[in-house]
Amino acid sequence: MLSTSKVSQPGRAFSDVSFFNKINPSFSHGLMDKDDREPSFFIVRDDLLHPLINGNKARKLDGLIPLVEDHSVTHVVTCGGCQSAHAAAVAVSCSERGLKSHLLLRGEQPEILTGYNLISTIYGNVTYVPRSLYANREMMLKSHADYLAGSIGSVIWFDDILKASLSENDGALSFLQKDAHRSDHPRKIVIVNEGAGDVVALLGLIRLVQYLSQNHILGKERPLKLVVDAGTGTTAVGLGLGAICLGLPWEVTAVMLADTIDGYRSQEKRLISDFKRHFGLQIDHCFDEIDRGLVHWVERCHPRKFGNVLEGEVEACQHIAQQTGILVDPVYTLAAWEMSMVLREQEAEGGATVVMLHTGGTLGMFGLAQRYKSYFSNLKAGLSN
């Protein structure tokens, strides 16, 4: 739980704000201790879920990787940017399970491998793809998968595995598994879309909501405002689906970072439609609520082109880290932190409890340090007392 002794203007470096991290908050009788007079918000430390994989990436793969294993896949092909957290997550997750990963990264190899790029290179098989070819992702992924398969292997899109796993047609499953026990172990290659932003990614987020709603954690009765940063928006939609399907009085607030509100609403509708198609029988009791919308999409306190860092934000991350022991990054999680501060001021007098989901992003700081050298060089002087 984070308490602050002074309100800062959103987007500022927080130099006028004193943070206090209460690592053992009381979750009984209304969640907040009665003697907590300062505005505060809670943080779900999903950044600590895995030492190398972002929390939100691990959640998205929670439902995907088991299906890949069940269908005797040997190789996984996916793509992402040079510093793709998704690609790194796939590489590590595959290695942990004895699978081979093939990562198509946009652009050129950096002079110094660091951050997610370094992890992807260590754990996976990286190929750098010119931006002109990367523009047609579907063709790029299929072409590379076909090359890996050769004449004896097989290629399938993950969406087809999902459909087969949910199908009652045993023939479909047999078709996918027919080569599983061949003595020569032919390659079975699955293609996973960029960001793993498919419907199966929602399952891991729903499971997270179910876990958090246990009585000894956040509970099922108290109103919450759950804050998350939004890249593709898949994490936010998954949290919203979980809250509605479980009948929780939770409102999901997603800080838009990479698209317009129309783009995020379109993504929300697409994911809802896919979820209904695949899992409709399990959630037909809450269709009306789902159709009214799952997520409250909001602008970042200081909007900018996705991926850009503003002056003072690196120092803000340093200030937060030194006072709380919690590391946020200026591209993603700092935005959720700022919004949590805004909402906790609005809800200070008996309103909903504000909870920030820390999705991770630590390794992303290394790539940013290469790109924004001048901003990070300012850290050498440290912070004044």
Coordinates of C-alpha atoms in Angstrom, one line a residue, residues 45-55 58 360:
R45 CA 3.0 -6.7 -7.5
D46 CA 2.6 -8.8 -10.6
D47 CA 6.0 -7.5 -11.6
L48 CA 7.4 -10.0 -9.2
L49 CA 5.7 -13.0 -10.8
H50 CA 8.8 -14.0 -12.7
P51 CA 12.4 -12.8 -12.7
L52 CA 12.5 -12.2 -16.5
I53 CA 8.9 -12.2 -17.7
N54 CA 6.6 -9.2 -17.3
G55 CA 3.6 -10.0 -15.2
A58 CA 3.1 -14.2 -18.1
G360 CA 6.3 -5.2 -14.9

